[in-house]
Tab-separated table of C-alpha atoms and ligand atoms in Angstrom:
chain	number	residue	atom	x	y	z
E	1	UNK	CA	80.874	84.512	89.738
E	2	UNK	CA	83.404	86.753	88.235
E	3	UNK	CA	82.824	90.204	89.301
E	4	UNK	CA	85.503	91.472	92.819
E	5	UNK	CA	82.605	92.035	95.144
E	6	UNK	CA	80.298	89.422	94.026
E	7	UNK	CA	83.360	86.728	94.904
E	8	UNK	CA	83.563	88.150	98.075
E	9	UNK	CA	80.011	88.216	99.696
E	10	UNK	CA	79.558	84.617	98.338
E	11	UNK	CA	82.560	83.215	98.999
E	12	UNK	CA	81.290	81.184	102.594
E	13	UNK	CA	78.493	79.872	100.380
E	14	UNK	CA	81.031	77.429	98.386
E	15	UNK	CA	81.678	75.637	101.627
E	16	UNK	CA	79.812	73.923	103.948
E	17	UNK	CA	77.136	76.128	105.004
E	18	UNK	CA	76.313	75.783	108.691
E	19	UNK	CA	72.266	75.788	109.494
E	20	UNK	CA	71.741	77.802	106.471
E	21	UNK	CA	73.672	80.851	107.590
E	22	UNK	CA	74.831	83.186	105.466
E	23	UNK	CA	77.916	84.512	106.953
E	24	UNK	CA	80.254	81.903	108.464
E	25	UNK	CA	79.651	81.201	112.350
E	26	UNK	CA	82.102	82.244	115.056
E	27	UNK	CA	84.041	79.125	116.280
E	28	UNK	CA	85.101	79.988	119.742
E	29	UNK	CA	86.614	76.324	120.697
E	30	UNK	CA	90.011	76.276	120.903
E	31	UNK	CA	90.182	72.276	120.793
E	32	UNK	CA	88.678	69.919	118.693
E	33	UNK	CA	87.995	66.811	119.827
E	34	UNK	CA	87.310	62.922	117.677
E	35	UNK	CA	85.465	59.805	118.929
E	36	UNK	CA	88.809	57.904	117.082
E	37	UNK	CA	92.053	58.078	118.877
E	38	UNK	CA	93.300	57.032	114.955
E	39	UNK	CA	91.546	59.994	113.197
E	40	UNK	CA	93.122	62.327	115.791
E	41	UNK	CA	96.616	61.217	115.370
E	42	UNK	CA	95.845	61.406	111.407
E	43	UNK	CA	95.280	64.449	111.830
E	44	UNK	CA	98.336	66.095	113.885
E	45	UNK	CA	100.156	63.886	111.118
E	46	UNK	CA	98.777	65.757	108.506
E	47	UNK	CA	97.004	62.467	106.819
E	48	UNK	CA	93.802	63.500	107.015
E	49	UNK	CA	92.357	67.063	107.302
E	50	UNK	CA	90.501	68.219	110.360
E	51	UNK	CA	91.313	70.406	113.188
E	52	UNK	CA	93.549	69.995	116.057
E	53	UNK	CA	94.058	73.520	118.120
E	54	UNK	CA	93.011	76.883	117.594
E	55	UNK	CA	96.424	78.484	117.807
E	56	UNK	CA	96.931	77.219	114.260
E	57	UNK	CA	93.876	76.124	112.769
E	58	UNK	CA	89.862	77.376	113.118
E	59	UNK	CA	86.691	76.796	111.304
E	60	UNK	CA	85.789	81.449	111.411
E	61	UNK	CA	89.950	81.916	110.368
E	62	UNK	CA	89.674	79.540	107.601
E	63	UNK	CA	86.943	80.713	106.413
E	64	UNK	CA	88.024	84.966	106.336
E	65	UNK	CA	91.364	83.008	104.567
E	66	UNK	CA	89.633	81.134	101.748
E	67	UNK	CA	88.369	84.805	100.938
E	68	UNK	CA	91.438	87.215	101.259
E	69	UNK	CA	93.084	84.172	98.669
E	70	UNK	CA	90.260	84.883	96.359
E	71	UNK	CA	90.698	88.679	96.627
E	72	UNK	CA	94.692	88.343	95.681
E	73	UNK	CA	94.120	85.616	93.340
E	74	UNK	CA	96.322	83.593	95.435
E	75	UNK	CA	96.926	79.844	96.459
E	76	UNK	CA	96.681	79.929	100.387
E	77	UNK	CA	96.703	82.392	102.862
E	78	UNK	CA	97.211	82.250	106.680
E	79	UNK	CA	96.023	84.545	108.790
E	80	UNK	CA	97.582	86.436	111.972
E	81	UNK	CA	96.648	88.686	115.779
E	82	UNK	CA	97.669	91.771	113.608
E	83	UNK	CA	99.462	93.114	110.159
E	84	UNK	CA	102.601	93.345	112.269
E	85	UNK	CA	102.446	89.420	113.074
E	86	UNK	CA	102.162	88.547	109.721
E	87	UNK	CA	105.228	90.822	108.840
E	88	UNK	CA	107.080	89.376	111.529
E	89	UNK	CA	106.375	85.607	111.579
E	90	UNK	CA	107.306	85.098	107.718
E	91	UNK	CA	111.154	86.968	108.920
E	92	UNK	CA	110.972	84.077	112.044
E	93	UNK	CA	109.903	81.140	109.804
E	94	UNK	CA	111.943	81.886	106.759
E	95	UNK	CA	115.144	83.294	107.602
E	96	UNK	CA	117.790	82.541	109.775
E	97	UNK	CA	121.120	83.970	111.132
E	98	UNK	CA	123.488	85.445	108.694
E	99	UNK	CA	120.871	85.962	105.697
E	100	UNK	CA	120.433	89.399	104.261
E	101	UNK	CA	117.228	91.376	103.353
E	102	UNK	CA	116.491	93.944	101.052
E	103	UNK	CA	113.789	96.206	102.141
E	104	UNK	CA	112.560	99.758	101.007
E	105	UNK	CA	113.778	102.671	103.015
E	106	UNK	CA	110.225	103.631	102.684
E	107	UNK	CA	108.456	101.657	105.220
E	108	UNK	CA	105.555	102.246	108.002
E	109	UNK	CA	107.216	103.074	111.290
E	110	UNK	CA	106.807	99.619	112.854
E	111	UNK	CA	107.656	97.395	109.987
E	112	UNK	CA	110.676	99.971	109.887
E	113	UNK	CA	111.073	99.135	114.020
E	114	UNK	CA	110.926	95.551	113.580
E	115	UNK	CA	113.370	95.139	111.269
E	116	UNK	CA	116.079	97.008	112.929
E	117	UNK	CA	115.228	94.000	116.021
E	118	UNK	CA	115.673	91.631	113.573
E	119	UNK	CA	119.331	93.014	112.261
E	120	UNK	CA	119.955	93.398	115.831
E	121	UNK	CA	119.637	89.857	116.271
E	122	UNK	CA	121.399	88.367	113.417
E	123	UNK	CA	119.513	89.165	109.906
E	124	UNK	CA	121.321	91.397	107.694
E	125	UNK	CA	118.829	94.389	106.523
E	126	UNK	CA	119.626	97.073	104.037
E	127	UNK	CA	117.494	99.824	103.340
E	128	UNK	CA	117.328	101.120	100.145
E	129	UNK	CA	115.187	103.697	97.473
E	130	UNK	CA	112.503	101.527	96.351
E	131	UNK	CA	111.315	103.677	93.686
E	132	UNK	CA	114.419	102.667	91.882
E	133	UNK	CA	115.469	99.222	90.705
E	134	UNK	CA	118.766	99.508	90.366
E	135	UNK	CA	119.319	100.651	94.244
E	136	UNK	CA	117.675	96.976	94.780
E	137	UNK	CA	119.760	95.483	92.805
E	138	UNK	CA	123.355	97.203	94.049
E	139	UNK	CA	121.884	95.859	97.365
E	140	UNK	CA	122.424	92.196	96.442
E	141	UNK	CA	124.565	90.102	97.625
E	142	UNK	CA	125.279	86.268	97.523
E	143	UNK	CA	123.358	86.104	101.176
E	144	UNK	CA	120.605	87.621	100.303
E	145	UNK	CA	117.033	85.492	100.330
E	146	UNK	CA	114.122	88.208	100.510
E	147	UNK	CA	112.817	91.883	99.066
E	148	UNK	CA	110.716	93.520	100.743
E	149	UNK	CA	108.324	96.389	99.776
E	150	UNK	CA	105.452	98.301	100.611
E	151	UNK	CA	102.865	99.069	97.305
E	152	UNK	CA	102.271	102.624	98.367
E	153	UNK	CA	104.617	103.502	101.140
E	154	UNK	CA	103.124	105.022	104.355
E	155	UNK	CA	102.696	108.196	104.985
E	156	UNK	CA	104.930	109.682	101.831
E	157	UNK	CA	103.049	107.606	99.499
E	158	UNK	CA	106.038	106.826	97.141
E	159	UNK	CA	105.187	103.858	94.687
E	160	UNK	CA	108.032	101.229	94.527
E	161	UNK	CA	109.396	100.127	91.332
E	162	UNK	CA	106.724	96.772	91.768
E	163	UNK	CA	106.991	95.205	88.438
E	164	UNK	CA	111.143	95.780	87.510
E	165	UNK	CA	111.833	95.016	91.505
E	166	UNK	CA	109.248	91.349	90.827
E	167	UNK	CA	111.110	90.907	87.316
E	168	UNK	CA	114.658	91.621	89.310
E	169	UNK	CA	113.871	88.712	91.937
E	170	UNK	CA	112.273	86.111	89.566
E	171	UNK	CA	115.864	86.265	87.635
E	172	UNK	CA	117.795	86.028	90.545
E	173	UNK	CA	115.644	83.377	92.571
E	174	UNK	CA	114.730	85.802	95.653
E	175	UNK	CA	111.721	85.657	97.480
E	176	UNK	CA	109.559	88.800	97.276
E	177	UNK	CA	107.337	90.103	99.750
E	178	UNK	CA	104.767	92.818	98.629
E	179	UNK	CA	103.042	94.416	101.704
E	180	UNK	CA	99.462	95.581	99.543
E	181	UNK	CA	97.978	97.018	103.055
E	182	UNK	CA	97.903	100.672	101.637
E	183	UNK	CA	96.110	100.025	98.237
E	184	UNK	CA	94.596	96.260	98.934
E	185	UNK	CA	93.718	93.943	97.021
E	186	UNK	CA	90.762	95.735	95.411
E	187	UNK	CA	93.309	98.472	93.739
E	188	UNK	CA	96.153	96.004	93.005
E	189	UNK	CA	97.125	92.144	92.905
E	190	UNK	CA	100.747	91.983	93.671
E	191	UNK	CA	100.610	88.558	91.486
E	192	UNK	CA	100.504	90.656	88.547
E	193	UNK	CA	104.391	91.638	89.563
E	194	UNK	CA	105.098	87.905	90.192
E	195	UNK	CA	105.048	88.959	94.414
E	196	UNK	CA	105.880	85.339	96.066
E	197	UNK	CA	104.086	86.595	99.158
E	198	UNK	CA	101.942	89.141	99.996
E	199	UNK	CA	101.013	91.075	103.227
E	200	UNK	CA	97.924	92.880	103.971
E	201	UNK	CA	96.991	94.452	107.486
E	202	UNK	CA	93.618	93.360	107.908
E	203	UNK	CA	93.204	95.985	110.269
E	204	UNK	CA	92.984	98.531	107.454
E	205	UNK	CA	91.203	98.791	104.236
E	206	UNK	CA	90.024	95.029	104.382
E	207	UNK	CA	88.458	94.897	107.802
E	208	UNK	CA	87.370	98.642	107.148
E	209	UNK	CA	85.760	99.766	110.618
E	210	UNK	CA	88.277	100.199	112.765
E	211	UNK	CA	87.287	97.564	115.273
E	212	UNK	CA	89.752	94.486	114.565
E	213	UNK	CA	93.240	93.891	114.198
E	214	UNK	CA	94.419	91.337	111.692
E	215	UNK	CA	97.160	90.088	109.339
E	216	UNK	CA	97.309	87.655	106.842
E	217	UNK	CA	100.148	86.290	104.570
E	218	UNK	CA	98.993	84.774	100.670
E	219	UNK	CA	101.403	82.569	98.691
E	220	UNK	CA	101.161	83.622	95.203
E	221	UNK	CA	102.461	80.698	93.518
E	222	UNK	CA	105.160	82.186	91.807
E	223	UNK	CA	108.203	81.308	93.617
E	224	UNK	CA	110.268	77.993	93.090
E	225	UNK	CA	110.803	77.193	97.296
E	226	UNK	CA	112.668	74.209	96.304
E	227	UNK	CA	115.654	77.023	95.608
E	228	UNK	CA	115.281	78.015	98.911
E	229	UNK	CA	117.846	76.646	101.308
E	230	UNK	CA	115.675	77.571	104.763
E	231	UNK	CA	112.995	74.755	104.150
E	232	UNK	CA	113.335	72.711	106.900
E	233	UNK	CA	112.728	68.650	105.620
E	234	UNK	CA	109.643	68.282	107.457
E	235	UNK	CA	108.224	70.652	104.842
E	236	UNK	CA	109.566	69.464	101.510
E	237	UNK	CA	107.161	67.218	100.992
E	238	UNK	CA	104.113	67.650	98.536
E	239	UNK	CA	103.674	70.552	96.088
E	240	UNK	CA	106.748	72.819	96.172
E	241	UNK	CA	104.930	76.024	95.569
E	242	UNK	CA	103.163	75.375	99.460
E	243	UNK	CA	106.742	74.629	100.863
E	244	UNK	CA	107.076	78.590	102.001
E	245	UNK	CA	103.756	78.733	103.234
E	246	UNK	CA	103.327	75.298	105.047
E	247	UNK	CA	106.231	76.499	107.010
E	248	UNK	CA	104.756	79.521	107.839
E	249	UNK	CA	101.991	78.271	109.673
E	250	UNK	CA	103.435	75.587	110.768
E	251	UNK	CA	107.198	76.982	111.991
E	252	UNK	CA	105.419	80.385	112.161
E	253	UNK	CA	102.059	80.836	113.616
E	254	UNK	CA	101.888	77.174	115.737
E	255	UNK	CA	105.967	77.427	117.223
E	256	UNK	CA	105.627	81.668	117.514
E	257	UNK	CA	101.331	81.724	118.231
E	258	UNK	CA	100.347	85.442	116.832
E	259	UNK	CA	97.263	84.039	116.241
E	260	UNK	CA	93.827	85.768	114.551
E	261	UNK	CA	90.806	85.455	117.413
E	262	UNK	CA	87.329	83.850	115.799
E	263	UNK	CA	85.493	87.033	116.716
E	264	UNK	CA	87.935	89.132	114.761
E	265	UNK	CA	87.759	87.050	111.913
E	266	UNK	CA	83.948	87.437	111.860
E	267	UNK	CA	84.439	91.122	112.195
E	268	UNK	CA	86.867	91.441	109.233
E	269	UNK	CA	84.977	89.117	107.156
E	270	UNK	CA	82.075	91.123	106.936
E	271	UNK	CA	83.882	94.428	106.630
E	272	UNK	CA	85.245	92.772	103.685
E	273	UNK	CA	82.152	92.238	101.512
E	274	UNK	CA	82.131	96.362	101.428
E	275	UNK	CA	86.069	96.939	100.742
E	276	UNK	CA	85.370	97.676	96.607
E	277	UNK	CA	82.285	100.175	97.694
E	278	UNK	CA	84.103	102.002	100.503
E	279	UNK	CA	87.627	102.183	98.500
E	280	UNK	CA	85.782	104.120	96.017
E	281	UNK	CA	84.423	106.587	97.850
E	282	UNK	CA	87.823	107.170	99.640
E	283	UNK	CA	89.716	107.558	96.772
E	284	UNK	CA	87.306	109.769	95.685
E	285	UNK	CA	87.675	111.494	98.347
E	286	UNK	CA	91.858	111.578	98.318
E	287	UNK	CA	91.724	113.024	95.105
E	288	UNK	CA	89.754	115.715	95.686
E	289	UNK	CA	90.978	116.754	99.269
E	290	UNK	CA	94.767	116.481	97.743
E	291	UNK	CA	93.556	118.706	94.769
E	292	UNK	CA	92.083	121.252	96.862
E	293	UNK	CA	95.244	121.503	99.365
E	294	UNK	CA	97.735	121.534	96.537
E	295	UNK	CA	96.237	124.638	95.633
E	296	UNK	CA	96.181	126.070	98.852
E	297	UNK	CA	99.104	128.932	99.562
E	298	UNK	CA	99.144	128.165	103.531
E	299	UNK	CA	100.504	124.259	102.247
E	300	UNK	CA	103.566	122.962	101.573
E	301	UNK	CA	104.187	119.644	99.509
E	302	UNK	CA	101.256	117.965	99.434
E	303	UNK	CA	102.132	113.730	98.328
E	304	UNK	CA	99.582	112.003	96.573
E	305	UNK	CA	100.153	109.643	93.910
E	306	UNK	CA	96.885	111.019	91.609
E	307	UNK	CA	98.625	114.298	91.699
E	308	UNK	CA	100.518	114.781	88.161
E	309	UNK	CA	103.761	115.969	89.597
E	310	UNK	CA	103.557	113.015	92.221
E	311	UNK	CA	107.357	111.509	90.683
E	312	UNK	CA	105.410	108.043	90.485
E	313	UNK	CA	102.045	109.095	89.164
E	314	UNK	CA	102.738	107.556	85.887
E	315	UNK	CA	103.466	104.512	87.778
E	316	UNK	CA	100.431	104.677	89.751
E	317	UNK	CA	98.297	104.844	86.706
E	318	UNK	CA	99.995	101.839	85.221
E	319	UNK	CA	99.430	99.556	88.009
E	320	UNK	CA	96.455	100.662	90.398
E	321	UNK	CA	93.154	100.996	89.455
E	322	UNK	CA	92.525	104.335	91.488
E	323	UNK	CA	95.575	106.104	93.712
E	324	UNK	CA	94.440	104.820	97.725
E	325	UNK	CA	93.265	106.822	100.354
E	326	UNK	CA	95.653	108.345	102.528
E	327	UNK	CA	97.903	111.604	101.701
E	328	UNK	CA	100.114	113.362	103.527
E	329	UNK	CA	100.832	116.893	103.136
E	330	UNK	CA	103.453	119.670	105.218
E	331	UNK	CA	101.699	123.189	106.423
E	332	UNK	CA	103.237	126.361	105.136
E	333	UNK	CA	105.859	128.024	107.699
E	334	UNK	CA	103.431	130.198	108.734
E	335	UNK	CA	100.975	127.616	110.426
E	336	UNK	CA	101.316	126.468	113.674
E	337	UNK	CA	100.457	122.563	113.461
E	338	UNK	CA	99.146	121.852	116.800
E	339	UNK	CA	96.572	124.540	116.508
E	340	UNK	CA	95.983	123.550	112.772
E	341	UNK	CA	95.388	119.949	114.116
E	342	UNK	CA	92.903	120.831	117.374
E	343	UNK	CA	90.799	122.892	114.775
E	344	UNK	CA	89.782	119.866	112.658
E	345	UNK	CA	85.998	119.216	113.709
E	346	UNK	CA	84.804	116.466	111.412
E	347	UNK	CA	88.478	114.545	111.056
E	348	UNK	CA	89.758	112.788	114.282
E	349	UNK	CA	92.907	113.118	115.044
E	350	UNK	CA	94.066	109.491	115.403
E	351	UNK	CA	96.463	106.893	114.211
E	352	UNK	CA	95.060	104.251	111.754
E	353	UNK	CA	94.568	104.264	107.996
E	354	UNK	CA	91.552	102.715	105.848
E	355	UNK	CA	88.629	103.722	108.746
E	356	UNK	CA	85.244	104.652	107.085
E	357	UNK	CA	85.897	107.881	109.342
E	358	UNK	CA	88.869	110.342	107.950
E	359	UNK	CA	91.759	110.442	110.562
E	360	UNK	CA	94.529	112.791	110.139
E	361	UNK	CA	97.864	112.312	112.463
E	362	UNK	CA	101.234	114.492	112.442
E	363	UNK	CA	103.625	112.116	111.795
E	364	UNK	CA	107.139	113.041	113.124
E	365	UNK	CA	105.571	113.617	117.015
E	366	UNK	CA	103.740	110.464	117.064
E	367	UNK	CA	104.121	107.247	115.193
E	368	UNK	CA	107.556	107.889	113.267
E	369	UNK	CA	108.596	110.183	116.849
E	370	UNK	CA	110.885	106.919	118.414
E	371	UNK	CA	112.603	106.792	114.748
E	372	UNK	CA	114.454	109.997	115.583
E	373	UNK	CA	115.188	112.684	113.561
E	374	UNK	CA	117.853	111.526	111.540
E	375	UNK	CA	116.377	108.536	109.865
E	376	UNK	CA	112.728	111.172	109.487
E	377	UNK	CA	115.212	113.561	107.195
E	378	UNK	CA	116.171	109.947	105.250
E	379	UNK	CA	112.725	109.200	105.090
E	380	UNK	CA	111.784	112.451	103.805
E	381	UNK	CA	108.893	112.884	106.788
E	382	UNK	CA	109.302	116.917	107.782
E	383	UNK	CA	108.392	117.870	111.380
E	384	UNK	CA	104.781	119.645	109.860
E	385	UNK	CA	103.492	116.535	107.567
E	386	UNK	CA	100.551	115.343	108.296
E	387	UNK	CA	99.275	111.723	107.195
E	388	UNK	CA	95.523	111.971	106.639
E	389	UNK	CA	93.271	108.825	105.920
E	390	UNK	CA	90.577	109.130	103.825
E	391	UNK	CA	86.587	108.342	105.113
E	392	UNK	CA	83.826	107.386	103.388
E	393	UNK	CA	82.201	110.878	104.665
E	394	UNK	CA	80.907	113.627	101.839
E	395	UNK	CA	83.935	115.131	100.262
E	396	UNK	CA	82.229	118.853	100.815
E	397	UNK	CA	82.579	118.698	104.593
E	398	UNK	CA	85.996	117.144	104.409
E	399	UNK	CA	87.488	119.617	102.400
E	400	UNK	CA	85.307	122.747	104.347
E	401	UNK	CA	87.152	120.864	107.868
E	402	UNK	CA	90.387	121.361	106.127
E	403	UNK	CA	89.488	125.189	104.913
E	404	UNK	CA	88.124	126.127	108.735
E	405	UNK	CA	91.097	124.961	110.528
E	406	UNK	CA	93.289	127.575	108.777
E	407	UNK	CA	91.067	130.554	110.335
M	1	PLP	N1	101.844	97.469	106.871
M	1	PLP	C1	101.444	98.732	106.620
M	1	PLP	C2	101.753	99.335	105.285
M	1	PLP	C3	100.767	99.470	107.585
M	1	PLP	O1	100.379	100.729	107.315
M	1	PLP	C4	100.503	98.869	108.844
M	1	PLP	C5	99.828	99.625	109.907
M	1	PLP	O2	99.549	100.809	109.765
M	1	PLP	C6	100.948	97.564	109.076
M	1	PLP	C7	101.593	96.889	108.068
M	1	PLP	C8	100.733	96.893	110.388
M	1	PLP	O3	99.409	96.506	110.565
M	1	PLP	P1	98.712	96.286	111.994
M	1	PLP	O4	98.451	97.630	112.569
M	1	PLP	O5	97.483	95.507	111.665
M	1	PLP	O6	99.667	95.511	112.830
C-alpha cells in the first residue's frame, strides 16, 4: 500500500479491527479500568501500554493519530480540542520564561493573538518576513529555541522560505515548527524541509466538512531533543527523537487538557479518507476563480500562489504539488464591499477555510478586526480583501457568483 489515499482509507485495518468494522469505533469512556491493581500501576508508569484516562489517551484519538502520522510521513502524532490547542500546548510544554521565538509576521489572526499572550507572559517573540531567510536569521539570538511558520500564510497566501528557513535551523540546532494547515499534508510534507514538528488544524482541509474542530502535532524525527535544554528528566529516557513529543502529551495535553473528543475524531477520520479527492477539485477551483478575477478591471490585487506574478510562485511550484485553496483578493475603489459581499448567492459568507462549500470573509472587519489597523498595514491585509475558500462546487457557478455580485 503505497499510493496517499489508499494509506489512508486502510490505515484502521493494520490494527486491531473491532467486530469486523471497517472504520474505527467511537470510544466514549473516559476511564479504563484492569482486573490487576499491578497492570494498572504498569501502566500510569509507562511499563506496559494500555490506557489510563481519556484526557490523554483513547482508543477513536489513537486511531485518527496513527493516520495523520502516515499522511506526514511522521513518527508520532498527538492530537488536540482544536488547531489552536495544538499551537498553543507545544509553546506551554516546550518553552519557558526568558526563551525567544522566531515566528513569521505572516500568521492567521489567532496564532498571531496567541503569541502576543505568550510574550506578554514571559516568551520573547519576534516577528519577522518569512519569505526571506535572512530576516530569520538576523532574528537569532543566543535565547532563541523555536521557528515558527505557516506553509502558505493565511489570508495573503505568501509562501515562507520552507526549505533555506529548515536548512537555517538544522545548522543552528533550533526546533522548527511548520504549521501545514493551509496546504496539508496531501500538497506538502514539511519533512521534506527537515520541519521537527508539524501543525495541522484538523478542522480544515483534513476533517473537510466543516463539522469538527481538531489539532494535532507530528514529530518528524529530525530534530536532536537531547540539544534541547527544556526536557524535563522525566522525559529523557528512551529514544531521543520522542523526547519533544513525549513531553507534549505528557507536560502538554495531560497537565494543560485541550483534549480531541472520540466523536470528533470519528468525524475527522472519515473526512480524511476524501482529503486527496476534495483538494483537487479545490485547487482546481482556486486556480481558475483567481484567473478569472485577476482579469477583472473592478479588482484590485488578487494573491494566489498559481498566479505567475504571485512573488513566490516559483516557490510554490518547487515545493507543493498544486497551489491550495483559498485566495484572497482587494475590490477596485469603485466597489462597495458590503454590498459586493451580500450579493454572493452560491458562496457563504463565513469564517473557515478547507469546507467542501466555498466561503468568502472580508478580512480586516472580522477575524484580523481586534489586530488593529496598524499591525493589518504590516501584514499587508487592506480594508477591501477578501479571503475566499475554495469548495468542491462546479467552478462555472463559482466564478458566475463572483461575476453577478458586481451588477
Ligand atoms: N493554523 C492555521 C493556518 C489556520 O488557518 C487556523 C484556523 O483557521 C488554525 C491554525 C487554527 O485552527 P482551529 O480553528 O482548528 O483552532
Amino acid at each position: 500500500m503505497k499510493g496517499f489515499t489508499t494509506q489512508i482509507v486502510h490505515n484502521d485495518r493494520l490494527g486491531t479491527i473491532e467486530h469486523g468494522s471497517v472504520h474505527k469505533p467511537i470510544h466514549t469512556s473516559v476511564a479504563y479500568g484492569y482486573e490487576d491493581t499491578r497492570e494498572l500501576a504498569a501502566v500510569f508508569q509507562g511499563k506496559q501500554s494500555g490506557h489510563t484516562y481519556s484526557r490523554q489517551i483513547n482508543p477513536t484519538v489513537d486511531a485518527l493519530e496513527a493516520k495523520v502520522s502516515k499522511m506526514e510521513n511522521g513518527l508520532k502524532t498527538v492530537c488536540f480540542g482544536s488547531g489552536m490547542a495544538a499551537i498553543g500546548t507545544v509553546f506551554f510544554a516546550l518553552l519557558r520564561a526568558g526563551d525567544h521565538v522566531v515566528s513569521s509576521a505572516f500568521l492567521f489572526g489567532n496564532t498571531n493573538s496567541l503569541f502576543n499572550s505568550f510574550d506578554s507572559q514571559g516568551l520573547d517573540i519576534s516577528f519577522v518576513d518569512a519569505t526571506k531567510v535572512e530576516a530569520v536569521a538576523n532574528a537569532i539570538t543566543p535565547k532563541t529555541k523555536m521557528v515558527f511558520v505557516e506553509t502558505i500564510a493565511n489570508p495573503r497566501t505568501q509562501v515562507a522560505a520552507l526549505s533555506e528557513i529548515g536548512q537555517l535551523c538544522a545548522d543552528q540546532g533550533l526546533v522548527y515548527i511548520v504549521d501545514n494547515t493551509m496546504t496539508s499534508p496531501y500538497l506538502f510534507q514539511p519533512t521534506q524541509v527537515k520541519a521537527s514538528l508539524v501543525v495541522n488544524s484538523l478542522t480544515k482541509y483534513i476533517g473537510g466538512h466543516g463539522n469538527a474542530l481538531g489539532g494535532a502535532i507530528t514529530e518528524m524525527g529530525h530534530f536532536d531533543w537531547q540539544r534541547f535544554e527544556n526536557i524535563y528528566p522525566d522525559y529523557q529516557n528512551g529514544d531521543a527523537q520522542m523526547w519533544g513529543i513525549t513531553q507534549i502529551k505528557k507536560k502538554g495535553l495531560r497537565d494543560f487538557g485541550a483534549s480531541l473528543g472520540p466523536e470528533s475524531a470519528h468525524h475527522i477520520s472519515v473526512g480524511s479518507e476524501t482529503l486527496a479527492l476534495r483538494l483537487e477539485r479545490q485547487c482546481a477551483n482556486a486556480q481558475k476563480l483567481a484567473e478569472y478575477l485577476y482579469q477583472h478591471a473592478q479588482i484590485g490585487q488578487v494573491f494566489y500562489p498559481g498566479l505567475v506574478d504571485h512573488p513566490e510562485h516559483a516557490r510554490s511550484c518547487d515545493l507543493f504539488r498544486h497551489h491550495g485553496g483559498v485566495l484572497s483578493f482587494e475590490l477596485g475603489d469603485d466597489v462597495d464591499l458590503w454590498d459586493y459581499m451580500d450579493k454572493l448567492k452560491v458562496v457563504i459568507r463565513s469564517t473557515n477555510l478547507g469546507d467542501n462549500r466555498t466561503l468568502a470573509i472580508p478580512v480586516a472587519h472580522t477575524i484580523y478586526y481586534e489586530m488593529g489597523a496598524q499591525r493589518r498595514k504590516i501584514m499587508g491585509i487592506n480594508d477591501s480583501l477578501i479571503r475566499v475558500s475554495l469548495g468542491i462546487e462546479d467552478v462555472d457557478d463559482l466564478i458566475e457568483d463572483f461575476r453577478q455580485a458586481f451588477n
